[in-house]
Coordinates of C-alpha atoms and ligand atoms in Angstrom, one line a residue:
Chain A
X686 CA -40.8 -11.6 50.3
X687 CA -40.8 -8.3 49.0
X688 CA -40.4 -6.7 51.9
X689 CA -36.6 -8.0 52.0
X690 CA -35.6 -6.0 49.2
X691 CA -34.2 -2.5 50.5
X692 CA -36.7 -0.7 48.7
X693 CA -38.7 1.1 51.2
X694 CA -42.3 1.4 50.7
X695 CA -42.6 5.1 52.1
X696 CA -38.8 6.8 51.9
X697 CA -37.7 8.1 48.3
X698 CA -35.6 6.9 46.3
X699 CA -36.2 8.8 43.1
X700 CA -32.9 10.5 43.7
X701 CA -31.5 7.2 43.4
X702 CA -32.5 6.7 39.8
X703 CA -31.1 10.0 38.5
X704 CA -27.6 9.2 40.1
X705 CA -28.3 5.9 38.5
X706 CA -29.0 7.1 34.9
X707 CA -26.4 10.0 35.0
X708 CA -23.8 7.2 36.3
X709 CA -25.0 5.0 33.1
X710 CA -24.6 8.2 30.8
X711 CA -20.7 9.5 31.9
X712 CA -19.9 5.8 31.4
X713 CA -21.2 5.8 28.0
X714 CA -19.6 9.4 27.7
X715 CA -16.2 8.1 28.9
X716 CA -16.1 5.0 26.8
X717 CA -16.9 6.5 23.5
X718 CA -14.7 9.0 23.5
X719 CA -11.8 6.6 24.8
X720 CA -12.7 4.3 22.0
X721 CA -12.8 7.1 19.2
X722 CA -9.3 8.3 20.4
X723 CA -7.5 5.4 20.1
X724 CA -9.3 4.8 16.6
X725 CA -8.0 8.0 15.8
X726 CA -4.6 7.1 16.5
X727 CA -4.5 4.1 14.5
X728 CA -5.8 7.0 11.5
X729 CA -3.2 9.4 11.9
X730 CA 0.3 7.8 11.6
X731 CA 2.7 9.3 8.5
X732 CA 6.3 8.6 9.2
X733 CA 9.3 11.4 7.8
X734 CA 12.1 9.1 6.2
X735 CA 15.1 9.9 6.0
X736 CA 17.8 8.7 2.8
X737 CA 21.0 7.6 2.8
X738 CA 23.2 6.8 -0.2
X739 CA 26.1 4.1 0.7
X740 CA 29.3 4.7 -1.8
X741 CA 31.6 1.9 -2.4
X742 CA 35.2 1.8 -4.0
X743 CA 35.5 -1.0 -6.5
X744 CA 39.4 -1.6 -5.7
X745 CA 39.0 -1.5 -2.2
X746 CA 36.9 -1.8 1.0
X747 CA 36.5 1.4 1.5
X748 CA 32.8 2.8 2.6
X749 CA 31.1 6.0 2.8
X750 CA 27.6 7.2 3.5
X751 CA 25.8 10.4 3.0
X752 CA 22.6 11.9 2.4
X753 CA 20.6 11.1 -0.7
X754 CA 21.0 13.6 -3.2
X755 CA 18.3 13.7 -6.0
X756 CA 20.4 12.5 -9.4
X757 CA 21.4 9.7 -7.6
X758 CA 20.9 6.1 -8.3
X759 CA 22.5 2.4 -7.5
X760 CA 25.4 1.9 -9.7
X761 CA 26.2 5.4 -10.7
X762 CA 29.8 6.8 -10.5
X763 CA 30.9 9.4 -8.2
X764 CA 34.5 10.3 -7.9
X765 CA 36.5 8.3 -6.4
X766 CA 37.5 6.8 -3.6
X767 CA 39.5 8.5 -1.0
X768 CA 41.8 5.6 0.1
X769 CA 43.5 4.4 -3.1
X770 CA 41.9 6.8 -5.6
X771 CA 39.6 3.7 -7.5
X772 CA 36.5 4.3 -8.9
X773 CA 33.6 5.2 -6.5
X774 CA 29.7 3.9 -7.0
X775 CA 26.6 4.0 -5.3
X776 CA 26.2 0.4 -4.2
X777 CA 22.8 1.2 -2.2
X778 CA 20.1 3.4 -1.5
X779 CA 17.8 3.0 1.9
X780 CA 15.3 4.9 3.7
X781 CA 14.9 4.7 8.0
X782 CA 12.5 5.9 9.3
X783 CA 12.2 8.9 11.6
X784 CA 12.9 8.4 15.3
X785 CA 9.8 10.0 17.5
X786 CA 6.3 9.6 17.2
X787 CA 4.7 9.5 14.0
X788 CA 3.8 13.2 13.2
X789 CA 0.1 13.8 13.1
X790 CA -1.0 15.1 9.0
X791 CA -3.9 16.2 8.0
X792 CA -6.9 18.4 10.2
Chain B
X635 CA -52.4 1.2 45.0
X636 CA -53.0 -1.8 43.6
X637 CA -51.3 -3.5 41.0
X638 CA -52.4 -6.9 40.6
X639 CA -55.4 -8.6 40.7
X640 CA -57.5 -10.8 43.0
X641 CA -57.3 -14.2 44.1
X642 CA -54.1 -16.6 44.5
X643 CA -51.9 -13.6 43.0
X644 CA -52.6 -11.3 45.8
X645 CA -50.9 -13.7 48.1
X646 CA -47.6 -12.7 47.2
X647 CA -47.6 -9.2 48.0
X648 CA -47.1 -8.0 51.1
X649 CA -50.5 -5.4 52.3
X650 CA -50.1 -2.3 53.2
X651 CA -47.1 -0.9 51.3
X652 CA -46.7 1.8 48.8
X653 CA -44.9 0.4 45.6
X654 CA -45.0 3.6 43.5
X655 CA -40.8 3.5 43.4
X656 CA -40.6 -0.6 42.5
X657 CA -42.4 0.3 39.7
X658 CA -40.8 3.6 38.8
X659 CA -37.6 1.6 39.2
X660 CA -38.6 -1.6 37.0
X661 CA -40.2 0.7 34.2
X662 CA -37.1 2.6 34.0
X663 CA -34.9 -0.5 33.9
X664 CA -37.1 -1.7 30.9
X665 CA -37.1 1.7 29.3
X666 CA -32.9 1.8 29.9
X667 CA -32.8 -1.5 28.3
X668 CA -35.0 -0.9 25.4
X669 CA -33.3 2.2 24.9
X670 CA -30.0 0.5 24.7
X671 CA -31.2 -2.2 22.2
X672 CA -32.8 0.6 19.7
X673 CA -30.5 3.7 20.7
X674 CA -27.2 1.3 20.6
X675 CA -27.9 0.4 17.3
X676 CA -28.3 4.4 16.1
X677 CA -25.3 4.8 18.3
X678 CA -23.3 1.9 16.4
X679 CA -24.1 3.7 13.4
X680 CA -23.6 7.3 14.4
X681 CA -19.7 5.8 15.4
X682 CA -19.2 4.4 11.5
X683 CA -20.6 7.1 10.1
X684 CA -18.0 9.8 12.2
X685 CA -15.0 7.0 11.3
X686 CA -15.7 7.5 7.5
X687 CA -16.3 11.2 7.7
X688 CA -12.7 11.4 9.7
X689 CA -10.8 8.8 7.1
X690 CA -12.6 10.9 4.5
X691 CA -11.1 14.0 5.7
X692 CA -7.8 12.7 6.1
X693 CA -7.7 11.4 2.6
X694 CA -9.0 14.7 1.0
X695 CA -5.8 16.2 2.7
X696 CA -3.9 13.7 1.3
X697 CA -5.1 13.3 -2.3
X698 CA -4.9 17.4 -2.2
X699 CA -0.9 17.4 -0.8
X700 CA -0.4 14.4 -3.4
X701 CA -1.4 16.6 -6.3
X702 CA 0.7 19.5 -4.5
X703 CA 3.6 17.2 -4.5
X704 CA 3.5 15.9 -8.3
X705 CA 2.5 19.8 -9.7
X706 CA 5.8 20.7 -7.7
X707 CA 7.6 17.7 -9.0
X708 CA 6.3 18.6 -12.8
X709 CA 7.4 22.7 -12.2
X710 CA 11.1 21.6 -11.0
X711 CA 12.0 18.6 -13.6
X712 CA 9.6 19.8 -16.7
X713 CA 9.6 23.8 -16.5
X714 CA 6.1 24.0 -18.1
X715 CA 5.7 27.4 -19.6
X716 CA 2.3 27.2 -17.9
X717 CA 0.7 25.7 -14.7
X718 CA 0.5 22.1 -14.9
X719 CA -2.9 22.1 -12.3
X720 CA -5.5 22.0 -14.7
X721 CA -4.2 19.3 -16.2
X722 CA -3.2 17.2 -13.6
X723 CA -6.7 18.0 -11.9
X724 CA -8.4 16.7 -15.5
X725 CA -5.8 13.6 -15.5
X726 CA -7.6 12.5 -12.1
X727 CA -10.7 11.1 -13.7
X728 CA -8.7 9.3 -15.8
X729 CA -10.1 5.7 -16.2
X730 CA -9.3 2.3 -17.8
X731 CA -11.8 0.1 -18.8
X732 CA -11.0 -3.7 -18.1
X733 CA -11.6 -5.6 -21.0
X734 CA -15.1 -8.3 -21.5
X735 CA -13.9 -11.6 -20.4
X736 CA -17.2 -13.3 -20.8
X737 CA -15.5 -14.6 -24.0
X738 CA -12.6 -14.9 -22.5
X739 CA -10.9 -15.8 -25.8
X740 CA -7.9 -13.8 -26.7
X741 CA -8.8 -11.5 -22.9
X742 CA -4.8 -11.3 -22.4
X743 CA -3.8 -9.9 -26.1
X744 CA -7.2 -7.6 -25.5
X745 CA -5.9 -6.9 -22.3
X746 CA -2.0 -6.2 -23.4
X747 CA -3.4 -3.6 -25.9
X748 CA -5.2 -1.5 -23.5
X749 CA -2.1 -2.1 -21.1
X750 CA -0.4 -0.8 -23.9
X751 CA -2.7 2.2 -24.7
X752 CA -2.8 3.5 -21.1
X753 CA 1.0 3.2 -20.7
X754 CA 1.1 5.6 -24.3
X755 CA -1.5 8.1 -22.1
X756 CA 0.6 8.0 -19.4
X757 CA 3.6 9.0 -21.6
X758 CA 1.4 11.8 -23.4
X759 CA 0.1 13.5 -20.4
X760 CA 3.6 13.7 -19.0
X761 CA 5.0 15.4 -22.8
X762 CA 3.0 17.5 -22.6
X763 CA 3.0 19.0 -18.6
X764 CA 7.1 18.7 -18.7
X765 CA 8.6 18.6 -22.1
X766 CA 11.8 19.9 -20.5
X767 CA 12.4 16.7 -18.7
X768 CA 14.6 14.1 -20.1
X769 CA 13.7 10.0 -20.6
X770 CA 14.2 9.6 -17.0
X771 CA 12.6 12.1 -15.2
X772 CA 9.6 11.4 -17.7
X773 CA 9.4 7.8 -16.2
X774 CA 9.5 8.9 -12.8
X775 CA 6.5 11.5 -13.2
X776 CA 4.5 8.6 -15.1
X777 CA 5.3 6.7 -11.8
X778 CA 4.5 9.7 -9.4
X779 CA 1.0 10.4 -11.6
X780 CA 0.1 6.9 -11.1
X781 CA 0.5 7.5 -7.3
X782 CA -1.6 10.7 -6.8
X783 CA -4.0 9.3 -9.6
X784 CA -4.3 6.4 -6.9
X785 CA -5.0 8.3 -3.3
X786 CA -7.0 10.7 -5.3
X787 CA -9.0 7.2 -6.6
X788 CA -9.1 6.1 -2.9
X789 CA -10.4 9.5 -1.5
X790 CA -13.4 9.6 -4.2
X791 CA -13.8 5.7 -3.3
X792 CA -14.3 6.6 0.7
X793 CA -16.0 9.3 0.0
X794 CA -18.6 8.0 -1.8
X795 CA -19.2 5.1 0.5
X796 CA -19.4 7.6 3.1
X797 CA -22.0 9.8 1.6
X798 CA -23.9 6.5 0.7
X799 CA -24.4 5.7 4.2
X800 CA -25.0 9.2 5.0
X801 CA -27.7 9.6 2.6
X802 CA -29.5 6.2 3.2
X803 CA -28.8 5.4 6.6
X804 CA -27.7 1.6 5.6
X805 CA -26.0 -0.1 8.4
X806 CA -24.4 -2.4 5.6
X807 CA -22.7 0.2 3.6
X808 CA -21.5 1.9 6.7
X809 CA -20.1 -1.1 8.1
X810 CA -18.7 -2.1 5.4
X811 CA -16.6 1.2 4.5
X812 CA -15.7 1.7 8.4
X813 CA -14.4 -2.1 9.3
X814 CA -12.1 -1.8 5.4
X815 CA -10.5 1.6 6.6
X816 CA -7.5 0.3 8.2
X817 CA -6.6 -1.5 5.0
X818 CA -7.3 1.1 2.9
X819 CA -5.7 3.5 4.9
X820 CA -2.9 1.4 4.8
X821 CA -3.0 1.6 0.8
X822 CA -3.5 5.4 1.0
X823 CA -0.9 6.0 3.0
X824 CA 1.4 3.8 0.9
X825 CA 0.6 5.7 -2.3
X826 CA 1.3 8.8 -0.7
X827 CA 4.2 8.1 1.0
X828 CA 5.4 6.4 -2.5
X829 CA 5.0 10.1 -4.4
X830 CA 8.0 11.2 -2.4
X831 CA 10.4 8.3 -3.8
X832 CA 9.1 8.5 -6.9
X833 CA 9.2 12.3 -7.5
X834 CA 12.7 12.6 -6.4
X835 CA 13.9 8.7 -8.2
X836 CA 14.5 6.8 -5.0
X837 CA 14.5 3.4 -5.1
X838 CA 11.6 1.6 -4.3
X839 CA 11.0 -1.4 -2.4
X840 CA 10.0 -3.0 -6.0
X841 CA 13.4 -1.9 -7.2
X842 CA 14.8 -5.0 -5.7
X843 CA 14.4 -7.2 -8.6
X844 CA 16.1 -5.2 -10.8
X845 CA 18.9 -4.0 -8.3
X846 CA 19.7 -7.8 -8.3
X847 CA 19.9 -8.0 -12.1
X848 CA 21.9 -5.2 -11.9
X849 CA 24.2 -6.2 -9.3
X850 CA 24.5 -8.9 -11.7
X851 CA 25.5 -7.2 -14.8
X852 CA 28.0 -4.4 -13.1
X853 CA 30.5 -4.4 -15.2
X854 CA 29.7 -5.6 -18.3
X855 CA 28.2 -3.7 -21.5
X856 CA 24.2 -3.6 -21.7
X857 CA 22.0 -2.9 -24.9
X858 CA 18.3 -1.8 -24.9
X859 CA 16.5 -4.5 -26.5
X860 CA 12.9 -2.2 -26.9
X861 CA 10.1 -2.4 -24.5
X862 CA 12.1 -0.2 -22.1
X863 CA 14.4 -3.3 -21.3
X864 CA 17.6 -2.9 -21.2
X865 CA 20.1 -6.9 -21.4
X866 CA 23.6 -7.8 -20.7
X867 CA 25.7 -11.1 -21.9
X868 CA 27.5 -11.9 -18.3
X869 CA 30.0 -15.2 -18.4
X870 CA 29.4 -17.0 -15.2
X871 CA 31.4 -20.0 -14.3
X872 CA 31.6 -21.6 -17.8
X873 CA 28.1 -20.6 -18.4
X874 CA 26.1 -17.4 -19.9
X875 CA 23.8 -15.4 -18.1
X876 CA 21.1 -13.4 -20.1
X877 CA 20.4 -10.4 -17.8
X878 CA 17.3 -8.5 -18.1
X879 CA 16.3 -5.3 -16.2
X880 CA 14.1 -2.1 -17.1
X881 CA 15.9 0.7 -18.3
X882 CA 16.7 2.5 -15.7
X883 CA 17.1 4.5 -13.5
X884 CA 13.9 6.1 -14.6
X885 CA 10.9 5.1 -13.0
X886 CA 10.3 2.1 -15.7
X887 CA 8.9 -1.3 -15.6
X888 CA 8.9 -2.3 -19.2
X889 CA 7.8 -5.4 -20.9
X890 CA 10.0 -8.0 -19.1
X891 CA 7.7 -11.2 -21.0
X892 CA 8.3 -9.3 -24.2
X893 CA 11.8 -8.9 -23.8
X894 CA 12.2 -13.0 -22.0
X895 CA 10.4 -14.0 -24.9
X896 CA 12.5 -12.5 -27.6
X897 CA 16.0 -13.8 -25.7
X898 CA 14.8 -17.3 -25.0
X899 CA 14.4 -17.7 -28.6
X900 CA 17.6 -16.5 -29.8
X901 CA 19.2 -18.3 -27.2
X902 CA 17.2 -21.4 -27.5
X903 CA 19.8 -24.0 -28.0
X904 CA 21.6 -23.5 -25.1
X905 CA 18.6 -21.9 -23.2
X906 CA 18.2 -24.6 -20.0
X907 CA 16.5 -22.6 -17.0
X908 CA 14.3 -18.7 -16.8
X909 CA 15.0 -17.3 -13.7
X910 CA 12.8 -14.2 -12.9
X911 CA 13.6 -12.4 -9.5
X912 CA 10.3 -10.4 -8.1
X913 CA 9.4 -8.4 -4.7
X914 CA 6.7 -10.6 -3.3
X915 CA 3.8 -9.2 -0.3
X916 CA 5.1 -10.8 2.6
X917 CA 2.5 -12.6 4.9
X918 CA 2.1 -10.8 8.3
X919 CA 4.6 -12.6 10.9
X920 CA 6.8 -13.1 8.0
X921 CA 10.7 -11.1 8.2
X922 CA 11.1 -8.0 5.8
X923 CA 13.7 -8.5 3.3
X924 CA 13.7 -13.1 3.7
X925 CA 15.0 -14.2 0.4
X926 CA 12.4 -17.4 -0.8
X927 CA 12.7 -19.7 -4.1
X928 CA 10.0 -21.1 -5.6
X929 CA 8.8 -22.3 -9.1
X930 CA 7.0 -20.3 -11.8
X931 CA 7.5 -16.6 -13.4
X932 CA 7.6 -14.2 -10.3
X933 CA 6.3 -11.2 -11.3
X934 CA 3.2 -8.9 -10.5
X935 CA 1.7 -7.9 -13.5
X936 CA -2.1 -8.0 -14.9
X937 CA -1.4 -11.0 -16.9
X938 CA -0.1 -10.6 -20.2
X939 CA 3.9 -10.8 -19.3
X940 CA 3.4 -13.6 -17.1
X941 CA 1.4 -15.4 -19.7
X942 CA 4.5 -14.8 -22.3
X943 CA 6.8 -16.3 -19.9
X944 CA 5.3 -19.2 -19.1
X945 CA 4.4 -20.0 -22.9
X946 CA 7.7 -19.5 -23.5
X947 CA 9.0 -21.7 -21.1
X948 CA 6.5 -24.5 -22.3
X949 CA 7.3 -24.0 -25.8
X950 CA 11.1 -24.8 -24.9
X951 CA 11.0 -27.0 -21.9
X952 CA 13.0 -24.8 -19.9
X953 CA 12.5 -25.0 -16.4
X954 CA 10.9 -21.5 -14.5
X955 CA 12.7 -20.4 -11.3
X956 CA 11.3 -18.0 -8.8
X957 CA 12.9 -16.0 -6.4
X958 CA 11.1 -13.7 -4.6
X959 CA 12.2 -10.9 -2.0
X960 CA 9.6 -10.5 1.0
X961 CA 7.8 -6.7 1.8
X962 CA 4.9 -5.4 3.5
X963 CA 2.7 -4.0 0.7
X964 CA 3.7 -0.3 1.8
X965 CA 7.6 -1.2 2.1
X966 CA 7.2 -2.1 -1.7
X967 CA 5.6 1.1 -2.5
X968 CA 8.5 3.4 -0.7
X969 CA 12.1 4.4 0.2
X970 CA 13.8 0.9 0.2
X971 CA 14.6 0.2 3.4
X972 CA 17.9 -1.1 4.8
X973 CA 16.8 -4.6 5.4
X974 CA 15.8 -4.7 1.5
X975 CA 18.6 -3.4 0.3
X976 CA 20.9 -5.5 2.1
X977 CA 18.8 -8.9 0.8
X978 CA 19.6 -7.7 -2.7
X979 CA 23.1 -9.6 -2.0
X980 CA 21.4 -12.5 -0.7
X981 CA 19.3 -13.1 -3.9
X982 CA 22.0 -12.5 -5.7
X983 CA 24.1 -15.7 -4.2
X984 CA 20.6 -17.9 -4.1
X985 CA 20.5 -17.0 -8.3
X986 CA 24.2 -18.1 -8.2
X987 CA 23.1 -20.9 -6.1
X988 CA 20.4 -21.8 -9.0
X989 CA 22.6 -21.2 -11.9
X990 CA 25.0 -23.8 -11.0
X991 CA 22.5 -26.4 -9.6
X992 CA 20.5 -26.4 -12.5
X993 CA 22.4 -25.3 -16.1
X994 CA 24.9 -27.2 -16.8
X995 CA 28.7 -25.3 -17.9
X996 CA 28.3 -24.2 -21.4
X997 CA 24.7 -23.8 -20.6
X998 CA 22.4 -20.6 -20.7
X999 CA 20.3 -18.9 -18.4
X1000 CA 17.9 -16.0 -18.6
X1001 CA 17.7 -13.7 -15.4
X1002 CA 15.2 -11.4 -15.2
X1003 CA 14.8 -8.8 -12.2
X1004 CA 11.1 -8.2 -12.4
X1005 CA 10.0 -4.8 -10.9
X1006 CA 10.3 -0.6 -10.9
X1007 CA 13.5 0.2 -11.8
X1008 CA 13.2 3.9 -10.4
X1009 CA 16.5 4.5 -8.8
X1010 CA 18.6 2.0 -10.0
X1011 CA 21.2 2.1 -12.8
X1012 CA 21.8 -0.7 -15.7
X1013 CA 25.2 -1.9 -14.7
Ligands
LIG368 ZN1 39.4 2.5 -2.8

């Protein structure tokens, strides 16, 4: 019964086992190392944001968006409005993200 | 070579044949898989351990930038005649105490004080790095100390775990700190990312209760009633709304109970509904920036304004309406973004909405926009 099983009773196999165990070993190598990486991505995500202030007239409908400026804040005057010369306030300030991949920080 | 012994055994194997590499082959198979079960389990470890030690890494950078950030913030707004590091280093190991609440008689006035007493530190420590900064800049270093106090909190927090394990090789303590680091990551990286809105008075995702009271009062003349709350008498539709916001646009949250408290009694003849509008942590799945009402005081506090709200509204029988704004924990914590800003005039209609369901014309209604009120102005 034995006999059937391809292991011969006078060739040699021992180089059999060492491909075997190094095969098992680069496996283990190349899955560990796969599995830390993407860990390490999940890690390592800060996102840049960008602000934008959004200045409304309060006569009229007209708009205007810029850069936040430090100072500012929703509902504070600022000028006025280029259209029909009304008073100008900040009606909103938002954030959006940065576009591209999410820049590495740390080590 | 013989391997097995005599009688009904020997049968089975075949004479004649030299077994030396079955053997070899078996014992190495049971050696692999032993290995496996013993070395996996070092291995397992080994992976946690390297986990913490990255996170902890990463969080040393960040509690070390944080502090970087805030000592700049203190330089530009406060022009210190001296280096603010020391002292922001020493304000690190700052620590409250929660009070005993074995007797849990009188915990939320206990509570309020120490509240109270750690709100006072908070204003002492920024006096005295940045006496050149007015009201509002003062609020938004409290606010930006808070944050770098926190990742600094979260980096000793890792760290320890980390070392734990280190030191005593316990799979539990290992496991523990390495499955929680992608929520407290999360948190880190929330804290940190806040220090840039609050050093430079952005709004906040939390600003959106009190952008909707402001929205609210635009136009009309608002007092500061103490407690760093600011209120405004606005006519709507035959009826008077009570609007109540921090003082802004500091980084302030205030006492808004306090403050509800003292208003619904001076108004309680015609007082008929509380509304209080709140940022809320959305559930995962759930849409940044859904507008939701409810019932009860929305806000997000330890206790003791909640508490003063809800007594109040018991005392007088008024009913308690909750709107809340939806975020992701880190979306409260920085920049606004666009889809928050834009609800503000959604929760503003849905108060509306309340207002005329619910108090009747000649009626009274207290509106309260819970939350940081860094960025936003009083109307
Ligand atoms: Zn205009």
């Amino acid at each position: 019964m034995l006999n059937q099983i391809p292991i011969s009773s006078n060739g040699d196999y021992t180089y059999l086992l060492t491909w075997y165990l190094l095969l098992v070993l680069i496996v283990l190598i190349i899955f560990s190392t796969l599995l830390s990486a993407t860990r390490r991505r999940v890690l390592v995500t800060l996102r840049g944001m960008r602000t934008i202030t959004v200045l409304q007239c309060e006569k009229c409908d007209y708009k205007e968006e810029r850069e936040f400026q430090v100072g500012d804040y929703v509902l504070k005057r600022v000028g006025e409005c280029a259209k029909c010369k009304g008073p100008l306030y900040i009606s909103m300030i938002y954030g959006v993200p940065e576009k591209g991949p999410p820049r590495p920080y740390g080590y | 070579m013989v391997i097995f012994g005599t009688g009904e055994v020997r049968q089975f194997i075949p004479t004649g044949g030299d077994y030396t590499y079955l053997i070899v082959y078996l014992i190495t198979l049971i050696a692999l898989t032993f290995m496996w079960l013993f070395l996996g389990q070092r291995y397992q470890v080994y992976m946690w351990l390297r986990d913490a030690e990255r996170a902890t890494l990463k969080l040393e950078a960040m509690a070390k930038k944080g502090k970087e950030v805030l000592v700049n913030a203190i330089k530009e707004l406060g022009k210190p005649d001296k280096d603010p590091s020391e002292e922001v280093e020493k304000f690190m190991d700052f620590f409250v105490i929660e009070p005993v609440d074995r007797d849990p008689f009188g915990v939320l006035k206990r509570l309020e004080h120490l509240l109270d007493v750690e709100r006072e530190k908070f204003k002492d420590v920024v006096a005295r790095v940045a006496p050149k900064a007015n009201s509002d800049e003062r609020a938004n270093l409290e606010a930006s100390f808070a944050a770098a106090w926190a990742v600094n909190y979260i980096y000793k927090f890792v760290r320890h775990y980390m070392l734990l394990g280190k030191k005593t090789k316990s799979m539990i303590v290992l496991m523990q700190i390495a499955y929680s680091l992608p929520m407290i990551m999360r948190l880190a990286e929330a804290y940190f990312n806040s220090l840039d809105a609050f050093t430079k008075g952005k709004p906040i995702g939390d600003s959106v209760g009190p952008m909707v009271a402001a929205k609210l009062m635009k136009g009309y003349p608002c007092k500061s009633i103490g407690d760093e709350i600011v209120a405004a008498e606005v006519p709507f539709e035959g009826r008077l709304l009570v609007v109540v916001k921090a003082e802004g646009p500091g980084g302030r949250v205030g006492k808004p109970g306090e403050a509800i408290a003292k208003l619904a009694q001076q108004y309680k003849d015609r007082l008929k509904r509380i509304i209080t509008v709140d940022a809320a942590i959305k559930m995962e799945g759930e849409n940044t920036g859904q507008v939701a009402e409810g019932v009860g005081a929305a806000i997000g506090d330890p206790g003791p304004e909640k508490y003063k709200i809800e007594q109040v509204a018991l005392e007088l029988g008024v009913g308690l309406d909750a709107v809340i704004i939806k975020q992701a924990y880190e979306e409260a914590l920085s920049t606004m973004r666009k889809e928050l800003a834009e609800a503000v005039d959604r929760a503003v209609e849905v108060v509306k909405k309340i207002v005329r369901e619910k108090v009747v014309e000649g009626g009274v209604a207290i509106i309260a926009g819970i939350g940081n009120t860094i960025g936003v102005g009083n109307g």
